[in-house]
Tab-separated table of C-alpha atoms and ligand atoms in Angstrom:
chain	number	residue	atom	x	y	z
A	1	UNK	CA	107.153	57.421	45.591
A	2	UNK	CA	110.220	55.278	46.053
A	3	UNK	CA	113.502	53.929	44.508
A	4	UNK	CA	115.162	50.812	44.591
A	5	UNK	CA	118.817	51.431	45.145
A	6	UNK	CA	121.522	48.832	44.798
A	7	UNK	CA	124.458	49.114	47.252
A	8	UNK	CA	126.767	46.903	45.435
A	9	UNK	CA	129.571	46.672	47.800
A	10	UNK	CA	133.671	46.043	47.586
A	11	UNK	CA	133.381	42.596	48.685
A	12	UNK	CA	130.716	41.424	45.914
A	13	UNK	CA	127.294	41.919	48.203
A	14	UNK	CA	124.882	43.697	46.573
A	15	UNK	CA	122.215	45.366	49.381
A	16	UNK	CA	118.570	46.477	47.880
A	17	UNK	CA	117.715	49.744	49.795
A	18	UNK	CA	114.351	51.844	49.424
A	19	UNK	CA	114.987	55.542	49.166
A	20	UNK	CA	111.902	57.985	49.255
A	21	UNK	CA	111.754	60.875	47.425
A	22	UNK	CA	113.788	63.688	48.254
A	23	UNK	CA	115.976	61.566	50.505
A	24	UNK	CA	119.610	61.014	50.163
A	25	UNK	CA	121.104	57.589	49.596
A	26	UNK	CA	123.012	57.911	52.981
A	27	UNK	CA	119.794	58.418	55.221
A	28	UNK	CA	117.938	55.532	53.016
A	29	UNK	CA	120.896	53.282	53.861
A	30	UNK	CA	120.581	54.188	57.682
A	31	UNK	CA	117.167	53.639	57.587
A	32	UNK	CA	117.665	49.956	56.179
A	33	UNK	CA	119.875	49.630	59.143
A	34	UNK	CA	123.078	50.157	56.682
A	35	UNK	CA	125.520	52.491	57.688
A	36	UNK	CA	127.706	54.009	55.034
A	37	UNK	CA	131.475	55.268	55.593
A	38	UNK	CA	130.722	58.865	56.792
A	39	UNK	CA	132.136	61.495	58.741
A	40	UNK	CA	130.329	65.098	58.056
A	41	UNK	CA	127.284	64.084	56.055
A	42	UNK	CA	127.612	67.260	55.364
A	43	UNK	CA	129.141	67.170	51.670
A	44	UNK	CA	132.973	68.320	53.435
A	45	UNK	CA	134.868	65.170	54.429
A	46	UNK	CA	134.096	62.939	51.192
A	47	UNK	CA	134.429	59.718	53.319
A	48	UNK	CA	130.545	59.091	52.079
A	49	UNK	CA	132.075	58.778	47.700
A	50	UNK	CA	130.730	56.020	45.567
A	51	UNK	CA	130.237	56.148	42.430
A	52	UNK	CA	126.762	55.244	40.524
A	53	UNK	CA	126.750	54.993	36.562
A	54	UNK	CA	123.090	53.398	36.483
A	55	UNK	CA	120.402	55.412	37.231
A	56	UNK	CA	119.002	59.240	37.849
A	57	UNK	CA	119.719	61.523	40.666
A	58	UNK	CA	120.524	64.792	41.784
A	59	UNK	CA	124.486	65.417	43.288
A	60	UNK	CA	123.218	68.280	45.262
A	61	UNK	CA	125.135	71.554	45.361
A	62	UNK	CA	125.918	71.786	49.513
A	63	UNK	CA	129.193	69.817	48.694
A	64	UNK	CA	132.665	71.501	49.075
A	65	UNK	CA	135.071	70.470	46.000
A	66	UNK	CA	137.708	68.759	48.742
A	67	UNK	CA	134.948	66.386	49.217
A	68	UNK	CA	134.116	65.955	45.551
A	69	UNK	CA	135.874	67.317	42.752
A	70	UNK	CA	134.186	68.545	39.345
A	71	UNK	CA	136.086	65.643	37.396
A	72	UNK	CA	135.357	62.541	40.006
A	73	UNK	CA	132.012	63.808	39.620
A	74	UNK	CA	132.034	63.914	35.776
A	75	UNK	CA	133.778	60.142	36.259
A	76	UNK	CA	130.584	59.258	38.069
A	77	UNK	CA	131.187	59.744	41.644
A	78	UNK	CA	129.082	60.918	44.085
A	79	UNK	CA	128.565	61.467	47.750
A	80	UNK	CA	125.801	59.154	49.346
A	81	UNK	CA	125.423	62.095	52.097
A	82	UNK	CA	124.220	64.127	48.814
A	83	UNK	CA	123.145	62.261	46.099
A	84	UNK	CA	119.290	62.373	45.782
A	85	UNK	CA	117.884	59.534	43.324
A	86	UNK	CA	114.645	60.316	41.097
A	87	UNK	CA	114.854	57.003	39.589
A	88	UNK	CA	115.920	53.644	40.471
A	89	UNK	CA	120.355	53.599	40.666
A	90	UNK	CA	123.314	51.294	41.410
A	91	UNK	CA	125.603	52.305	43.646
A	92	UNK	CA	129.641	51.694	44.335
A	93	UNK	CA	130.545	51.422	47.849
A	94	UNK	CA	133.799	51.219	48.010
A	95	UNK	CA	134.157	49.051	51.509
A	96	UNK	CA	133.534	45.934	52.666
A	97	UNK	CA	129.960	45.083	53.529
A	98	UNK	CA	130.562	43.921	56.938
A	99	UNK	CA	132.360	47.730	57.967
A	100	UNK	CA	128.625	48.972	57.008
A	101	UNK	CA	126.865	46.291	59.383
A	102	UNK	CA	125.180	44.665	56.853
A	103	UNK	CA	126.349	41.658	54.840
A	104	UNK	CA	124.961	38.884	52.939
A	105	UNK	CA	121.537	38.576	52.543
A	106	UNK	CA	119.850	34.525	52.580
A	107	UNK	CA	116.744	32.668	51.965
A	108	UNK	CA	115.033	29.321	51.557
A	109	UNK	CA	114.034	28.361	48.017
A	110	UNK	CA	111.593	25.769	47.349
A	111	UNK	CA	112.528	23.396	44.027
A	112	UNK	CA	109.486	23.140	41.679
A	113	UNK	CA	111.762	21.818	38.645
A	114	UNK	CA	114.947	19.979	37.747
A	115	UNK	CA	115.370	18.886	34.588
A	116	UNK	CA	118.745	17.469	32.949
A	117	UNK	CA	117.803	18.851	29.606
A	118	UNK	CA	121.150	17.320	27.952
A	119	UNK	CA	123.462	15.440	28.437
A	120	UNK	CA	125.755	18.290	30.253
A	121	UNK	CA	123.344	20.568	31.517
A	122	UNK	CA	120.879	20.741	34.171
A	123	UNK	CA	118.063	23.865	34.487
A	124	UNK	CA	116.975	24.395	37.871
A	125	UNK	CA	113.913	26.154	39.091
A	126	UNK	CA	112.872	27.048	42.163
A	127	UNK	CA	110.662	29.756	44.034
A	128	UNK	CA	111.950	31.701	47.128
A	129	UNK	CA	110.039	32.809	50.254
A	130	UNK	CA	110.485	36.313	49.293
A	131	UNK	CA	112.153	38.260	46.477
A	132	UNK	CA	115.522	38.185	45.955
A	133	UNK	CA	116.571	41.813	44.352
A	134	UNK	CA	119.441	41.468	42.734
A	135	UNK	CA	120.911	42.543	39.388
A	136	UNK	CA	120.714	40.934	35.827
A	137	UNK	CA	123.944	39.058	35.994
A	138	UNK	CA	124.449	38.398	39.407
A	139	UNK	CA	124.798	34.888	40.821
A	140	UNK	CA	123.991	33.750	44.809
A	141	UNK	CA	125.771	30.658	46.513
A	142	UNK	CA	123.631	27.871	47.124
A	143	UNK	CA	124.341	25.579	49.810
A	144	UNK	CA	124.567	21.583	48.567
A	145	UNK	CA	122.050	19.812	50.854
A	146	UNK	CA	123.789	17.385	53.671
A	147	UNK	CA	126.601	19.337	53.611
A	148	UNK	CA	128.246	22.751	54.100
A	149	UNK	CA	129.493	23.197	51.237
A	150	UNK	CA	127.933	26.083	48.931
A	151	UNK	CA	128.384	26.544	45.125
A	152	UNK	CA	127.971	29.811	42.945
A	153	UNK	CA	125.147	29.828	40.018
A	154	UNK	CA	124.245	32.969	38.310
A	155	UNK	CA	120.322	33.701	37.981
A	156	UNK	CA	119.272	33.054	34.006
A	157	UNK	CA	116.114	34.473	35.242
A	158	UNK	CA	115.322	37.968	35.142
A	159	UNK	CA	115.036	40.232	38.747
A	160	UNK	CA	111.919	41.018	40.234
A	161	UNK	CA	110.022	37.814	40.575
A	162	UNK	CA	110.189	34.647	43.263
A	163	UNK	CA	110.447	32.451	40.644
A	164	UNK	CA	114.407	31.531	40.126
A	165	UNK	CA	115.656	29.606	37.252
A	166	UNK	CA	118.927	28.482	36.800
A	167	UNK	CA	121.767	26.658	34.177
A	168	UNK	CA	124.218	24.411	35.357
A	169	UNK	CA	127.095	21.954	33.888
A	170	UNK	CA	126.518	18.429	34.897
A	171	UNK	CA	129.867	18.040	36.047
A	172	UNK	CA	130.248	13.916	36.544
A	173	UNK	CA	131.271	13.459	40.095
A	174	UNK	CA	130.493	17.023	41.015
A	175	UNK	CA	129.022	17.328	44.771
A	176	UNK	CA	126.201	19.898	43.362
A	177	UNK	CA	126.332	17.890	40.228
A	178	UNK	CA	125.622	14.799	42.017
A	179	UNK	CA	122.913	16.106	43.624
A	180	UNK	CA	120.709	17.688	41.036
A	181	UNK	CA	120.877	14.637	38.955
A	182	UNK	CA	120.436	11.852	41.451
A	183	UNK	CA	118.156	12.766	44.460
A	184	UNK	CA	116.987	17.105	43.883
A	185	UNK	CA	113.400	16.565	43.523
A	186	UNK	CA	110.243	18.943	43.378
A	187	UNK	CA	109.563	20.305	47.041
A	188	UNK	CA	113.555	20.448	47.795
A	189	UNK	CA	114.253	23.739	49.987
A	190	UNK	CA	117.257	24.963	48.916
A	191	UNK	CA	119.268	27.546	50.927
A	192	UNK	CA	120.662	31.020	48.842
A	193	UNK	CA	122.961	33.282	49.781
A	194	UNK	CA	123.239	36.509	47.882
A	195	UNK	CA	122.947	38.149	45.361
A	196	UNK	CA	126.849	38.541	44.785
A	197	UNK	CA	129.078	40.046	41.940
A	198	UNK	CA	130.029	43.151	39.868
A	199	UNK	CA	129.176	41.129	36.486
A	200	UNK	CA	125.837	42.559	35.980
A	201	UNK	CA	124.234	44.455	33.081
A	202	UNK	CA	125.146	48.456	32.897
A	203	UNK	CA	122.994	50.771	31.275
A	204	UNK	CA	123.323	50.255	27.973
A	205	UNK	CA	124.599	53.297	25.932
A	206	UNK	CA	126.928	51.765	23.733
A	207	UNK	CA	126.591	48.671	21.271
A	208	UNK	CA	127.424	45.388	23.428
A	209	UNK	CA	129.058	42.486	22.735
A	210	UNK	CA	128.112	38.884	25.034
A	211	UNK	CA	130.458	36.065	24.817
A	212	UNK	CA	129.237	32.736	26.215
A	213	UNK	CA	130.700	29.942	27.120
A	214	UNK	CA	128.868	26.825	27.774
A	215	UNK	CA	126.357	27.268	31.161
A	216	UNK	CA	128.083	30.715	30.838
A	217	UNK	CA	125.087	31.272	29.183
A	218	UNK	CA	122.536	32.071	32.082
A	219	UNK	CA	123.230	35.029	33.010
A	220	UNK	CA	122.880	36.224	29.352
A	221	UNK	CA	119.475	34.867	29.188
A	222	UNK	CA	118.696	37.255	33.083
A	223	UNK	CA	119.971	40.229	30.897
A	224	UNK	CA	118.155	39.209	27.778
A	225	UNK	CA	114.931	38.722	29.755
A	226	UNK	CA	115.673	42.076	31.297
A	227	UNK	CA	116.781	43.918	27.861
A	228	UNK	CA	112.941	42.515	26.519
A	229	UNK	CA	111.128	45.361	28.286
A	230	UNK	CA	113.324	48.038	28.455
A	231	UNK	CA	113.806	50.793	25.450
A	232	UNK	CA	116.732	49.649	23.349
A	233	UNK	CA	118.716	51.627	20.605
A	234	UNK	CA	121.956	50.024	20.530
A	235	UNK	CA	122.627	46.832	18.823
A	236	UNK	CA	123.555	43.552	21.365
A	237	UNK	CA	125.291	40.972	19.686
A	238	UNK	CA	125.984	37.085	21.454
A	239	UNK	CA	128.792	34.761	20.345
A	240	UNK	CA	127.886	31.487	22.530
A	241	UNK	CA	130.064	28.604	22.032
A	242	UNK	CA	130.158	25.317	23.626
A	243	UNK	CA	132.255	21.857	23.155
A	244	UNK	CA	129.917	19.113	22.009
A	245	UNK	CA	126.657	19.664	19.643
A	246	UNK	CA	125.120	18.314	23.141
A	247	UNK	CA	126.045	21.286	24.798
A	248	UNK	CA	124.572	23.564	22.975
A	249	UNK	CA	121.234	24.496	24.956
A	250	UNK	CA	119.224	27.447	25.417
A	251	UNK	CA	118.954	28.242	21.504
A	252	UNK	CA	115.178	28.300	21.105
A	253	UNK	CA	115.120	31.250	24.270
A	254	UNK	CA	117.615	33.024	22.161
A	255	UNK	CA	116.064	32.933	18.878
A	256	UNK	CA	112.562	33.129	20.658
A	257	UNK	CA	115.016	36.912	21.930
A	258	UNK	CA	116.052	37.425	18.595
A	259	UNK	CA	112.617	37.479	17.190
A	260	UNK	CA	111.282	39.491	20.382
A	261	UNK	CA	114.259	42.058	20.555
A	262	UNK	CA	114.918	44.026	17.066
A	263	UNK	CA	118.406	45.056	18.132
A	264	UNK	CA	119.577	41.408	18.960
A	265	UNK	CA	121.261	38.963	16.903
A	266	UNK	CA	123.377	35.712	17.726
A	267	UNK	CA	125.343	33.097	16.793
A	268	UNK	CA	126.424	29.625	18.461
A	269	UNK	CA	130.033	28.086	17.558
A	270	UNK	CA	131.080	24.606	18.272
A	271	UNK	CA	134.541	23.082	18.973
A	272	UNK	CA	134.651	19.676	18.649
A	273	UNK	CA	135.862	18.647	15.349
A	274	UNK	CA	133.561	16.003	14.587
A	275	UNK	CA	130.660	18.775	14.846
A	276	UNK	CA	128.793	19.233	11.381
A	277	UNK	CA	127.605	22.628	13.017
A	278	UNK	CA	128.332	25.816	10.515
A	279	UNK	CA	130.526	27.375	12.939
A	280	UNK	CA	133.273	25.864	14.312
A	281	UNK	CA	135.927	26.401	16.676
A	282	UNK	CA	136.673	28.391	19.386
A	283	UNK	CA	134.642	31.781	19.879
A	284	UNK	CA	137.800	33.519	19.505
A	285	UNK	CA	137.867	31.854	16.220
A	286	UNK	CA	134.809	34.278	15.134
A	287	UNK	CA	136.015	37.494	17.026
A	288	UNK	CA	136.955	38.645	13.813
A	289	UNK	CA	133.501	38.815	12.340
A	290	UNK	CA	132.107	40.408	15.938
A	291	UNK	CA	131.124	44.017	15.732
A	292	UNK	CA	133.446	45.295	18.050
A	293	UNK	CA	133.924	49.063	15.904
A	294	UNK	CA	137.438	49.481	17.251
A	295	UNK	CA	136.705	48.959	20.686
A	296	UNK	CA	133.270	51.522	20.975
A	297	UNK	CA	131.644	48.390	22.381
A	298	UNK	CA	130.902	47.113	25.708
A	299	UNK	CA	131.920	43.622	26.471
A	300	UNK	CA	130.426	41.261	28.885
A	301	UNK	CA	131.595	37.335	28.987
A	302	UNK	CA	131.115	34.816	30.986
A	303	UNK	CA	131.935	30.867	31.240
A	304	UNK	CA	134.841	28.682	32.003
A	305	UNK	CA	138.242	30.274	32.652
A	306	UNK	CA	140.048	28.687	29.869
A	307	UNK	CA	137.395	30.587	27.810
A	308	UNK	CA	137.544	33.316	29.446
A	309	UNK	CA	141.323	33.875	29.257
A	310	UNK	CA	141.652	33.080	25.760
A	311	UNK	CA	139.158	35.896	24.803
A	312	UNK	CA	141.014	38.201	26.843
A	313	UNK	CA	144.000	37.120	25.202
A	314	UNK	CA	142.241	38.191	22.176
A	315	UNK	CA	141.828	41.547	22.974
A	316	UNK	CA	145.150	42.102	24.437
A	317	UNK	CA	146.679	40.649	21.486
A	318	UNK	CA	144.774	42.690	18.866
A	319	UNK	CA	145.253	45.921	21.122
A	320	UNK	CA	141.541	46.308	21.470
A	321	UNK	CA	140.349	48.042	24.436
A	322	UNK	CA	136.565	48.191	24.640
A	323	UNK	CA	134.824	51.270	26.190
A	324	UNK	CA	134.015	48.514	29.441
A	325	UNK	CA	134.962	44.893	29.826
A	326	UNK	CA	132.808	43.240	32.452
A	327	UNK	CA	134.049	39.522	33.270
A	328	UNK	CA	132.875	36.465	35.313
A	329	UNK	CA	135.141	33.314	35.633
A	330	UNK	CA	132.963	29.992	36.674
A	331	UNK	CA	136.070	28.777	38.525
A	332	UNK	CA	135.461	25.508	40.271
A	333	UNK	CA	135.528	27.369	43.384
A	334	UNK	CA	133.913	30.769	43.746
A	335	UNK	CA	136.988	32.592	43.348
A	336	UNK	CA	137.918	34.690	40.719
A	337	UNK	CA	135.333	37.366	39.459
A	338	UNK	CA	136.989	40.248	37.736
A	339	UNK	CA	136.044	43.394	36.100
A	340	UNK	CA	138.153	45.986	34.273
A	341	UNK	CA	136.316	48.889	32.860
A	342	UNK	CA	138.540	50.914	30.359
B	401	LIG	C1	130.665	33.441	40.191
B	401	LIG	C2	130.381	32.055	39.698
B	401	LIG	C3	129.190	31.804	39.046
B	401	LIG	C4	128.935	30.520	38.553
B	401	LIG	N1	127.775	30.296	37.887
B	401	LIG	C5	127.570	29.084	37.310
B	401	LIG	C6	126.412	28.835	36.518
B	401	LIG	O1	125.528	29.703	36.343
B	401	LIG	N2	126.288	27.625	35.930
B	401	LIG	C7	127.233	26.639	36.111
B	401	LIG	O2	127.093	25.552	35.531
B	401	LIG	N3	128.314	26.843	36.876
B	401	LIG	C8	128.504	28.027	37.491
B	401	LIG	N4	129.611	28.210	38.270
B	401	LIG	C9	130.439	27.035	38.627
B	401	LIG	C10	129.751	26.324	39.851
B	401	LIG	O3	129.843	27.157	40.975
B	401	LIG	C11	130.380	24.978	40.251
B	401	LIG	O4	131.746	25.128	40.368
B	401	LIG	C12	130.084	23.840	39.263
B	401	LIG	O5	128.681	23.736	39.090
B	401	LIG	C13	130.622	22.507	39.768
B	401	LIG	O6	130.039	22.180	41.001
B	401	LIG	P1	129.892	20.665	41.475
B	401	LIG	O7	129.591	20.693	42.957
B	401	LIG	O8	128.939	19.920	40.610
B	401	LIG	O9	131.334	20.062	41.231
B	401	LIG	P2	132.542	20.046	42.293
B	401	LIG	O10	132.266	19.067	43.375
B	401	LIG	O11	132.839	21.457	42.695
B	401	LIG	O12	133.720	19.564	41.351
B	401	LIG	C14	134.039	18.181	41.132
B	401	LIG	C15	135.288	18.065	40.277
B	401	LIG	O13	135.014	18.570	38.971
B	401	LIG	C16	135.888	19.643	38.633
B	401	LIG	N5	135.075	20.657	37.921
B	401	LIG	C17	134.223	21.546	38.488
B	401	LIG	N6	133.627	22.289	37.529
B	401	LIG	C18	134.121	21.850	36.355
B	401	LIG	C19	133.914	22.196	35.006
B	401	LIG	N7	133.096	23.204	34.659
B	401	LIG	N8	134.588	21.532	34.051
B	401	LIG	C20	135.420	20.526	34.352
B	401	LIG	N9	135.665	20.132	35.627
B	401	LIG	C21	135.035	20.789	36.607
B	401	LIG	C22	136.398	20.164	39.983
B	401	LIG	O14	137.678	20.777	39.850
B	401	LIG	C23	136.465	18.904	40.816
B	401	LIG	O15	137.641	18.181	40.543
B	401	LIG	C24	129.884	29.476	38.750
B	401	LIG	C25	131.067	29.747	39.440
B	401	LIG	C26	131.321	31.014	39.896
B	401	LIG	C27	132.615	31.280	40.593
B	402	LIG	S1	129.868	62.182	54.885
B	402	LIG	FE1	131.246	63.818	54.633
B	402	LIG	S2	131.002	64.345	52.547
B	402	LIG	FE2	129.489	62.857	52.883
């Protein structure tokens, strides 16, 4: 028997590691050819602390409580020198990938669809030479071909397969953009590097709130597709909004969700005046209506930074601070990902 362990690290690489039974995260690590900050791996020094909030394991009781304290260890923190998974986890390393000789992970995709299914958005799919783990959420880089230049896309397919799909804007002009639409063909090979980010789906104890924004979309739909199988007793509500009645794609795979997931609902909201759609405006214009019970909620949201900003305007404004607030900014340049978790 073995676990999958996610080493998500400080710079945003996430590192899938096997860990046998019995063994601790730090020796699974080493034995991927990862080496962890450690000093004692004895449970004394507590240069080995993370912190893992997803998953089942033992802390051990060799530690000394300079090394790990009774309250960081309440908060989630553990030593990877002691810390024995029984189930597959997510770990916080707190340092840079490259200090732990290990770094980002790449692959060759091959493209087996690309299809500009409106007028503003493209869906890409593509199958890689071997599985990418990574978590519901995450996005990779992907380098434009005939040039070095890479831009970020977050998976809307769910982990665990070879088969990658993708949402992007059709940005006019846009080097990726440009691309997709005018030459990206069937039989492509497209080059990944990843997975990256901290915006990925947490266990899900609380209710949980998704606010999309346009393509922000996709990596609802990875979590969605993820959420389909698992055992689900809290309710998961999506507010996706978009500009144009164009825009709005990906509604039959949410309704085909809504029907498939008892605790899901959703509901889209258009901007543009001249929309005839029910709901209009911003989706900050329909916070009010979001079950967000005084701030017992988990928030995840995702899409341009205008859209972004304004809904954390909203919160701030209204004084509502949500158990956890997990953020991802599609900045024209991959920038700006952010998480705060209250
Ligand atoms: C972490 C992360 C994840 C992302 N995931 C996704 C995703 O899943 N789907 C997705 O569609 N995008 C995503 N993006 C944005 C994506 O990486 C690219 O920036 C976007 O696709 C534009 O690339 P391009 O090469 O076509 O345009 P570029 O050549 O980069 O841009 C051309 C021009 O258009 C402007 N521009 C770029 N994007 C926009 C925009 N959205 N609106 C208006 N003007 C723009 C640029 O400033 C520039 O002037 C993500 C970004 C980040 C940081
Ligand atoms: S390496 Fe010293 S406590 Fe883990």
């Amino acid at each position: 028997m073995s676990y999958n362990i996610a080493l998500n690290f400080e710079d945003g690489v996430t590192r899938f590691i096997s860990c046998n039974e019995g063994e601790t995260v730090l020796d699974a690590a080493y034995r991927n050819q990862i080496n962890l900050p450690m000093d004692c791996s004895d449970g004394v020094c507590g240069t080995c602390k993370g912190s893992c909030h997803q998953g089942d394991f033992e802390l051990g009781d060799e530690y000394i409580d300079e090394a790990l304290t009774d309250d960081e260890a309440e908060l989630g923190m553990v030593l990877t020198c002691q810390m024995v998974p029984s189930s597959d986890c997510v770990v916080e390393i707190p340092t840079a990938s490259s200090l732990c000789k290990t770094g980002i992970a790449t692959v060759n995709a091959t493209v087996t669809e690309v299809n500009l299914i409106s007028a503003t958005a493209i869906e890409l799919k593509m199958t890689a030479d071997e599985d990418v783990g990574f978590l519901a959420g995450q996005y990779v880089n992907i380098q434009v071909p005939g040039s070095e230049e890479v831009r970020a896309y977050s998976f809307s397919s769910t982990p665990g397969s070879c088969d990658l799909s993708f949402l992007i804007r059709n940005v006019p002009g846009g080097l990726m953009s440009s691309y997709l639409v005018g030459q990206c063909k069937a039989g492509d090979i497209l080059n990944l590097t990843g997975p990256m980010g901290v915006f990925y789906l947490r266990q899900v104890l609380k209710p949980v709130l998704m606010l999309a924004g346009g393509t922000g979309l996709a990596p609802f739909l990875s979590m969605l597709e993820h959420l389909k199988n698992s055992e689900l007793n809290q309710p998961i509500h999506l507010i996706y909004g978009v500009t144009h009645d164009d825009d709005l794609v990906g509604v039959a795979a949410l309704e085909k969700f809504a029907a498939e997931i008892e605790l899901f609902s959703f509901k889209t909201v258009i901007s543009s005046t001249e929309s005839s759609h029910p709901l209009k405006g911003f989706v900050t214009n329909h916070m009010q209506d979001a079950p967000i019970q005084e701030g017992n909620v988990d928030v995840y949201l995702c899409g341009p930074p205008p859209m972004v900003d304004a809904v954390l305007g909203y919160f701030h404004e209204h004084d509502i601070e949500p158990n956890s607030f997990h953020y991802e900014k599609f900045t024209p340049s991959q920038v700006a990902i952010g998480e705060h978790v209250a």
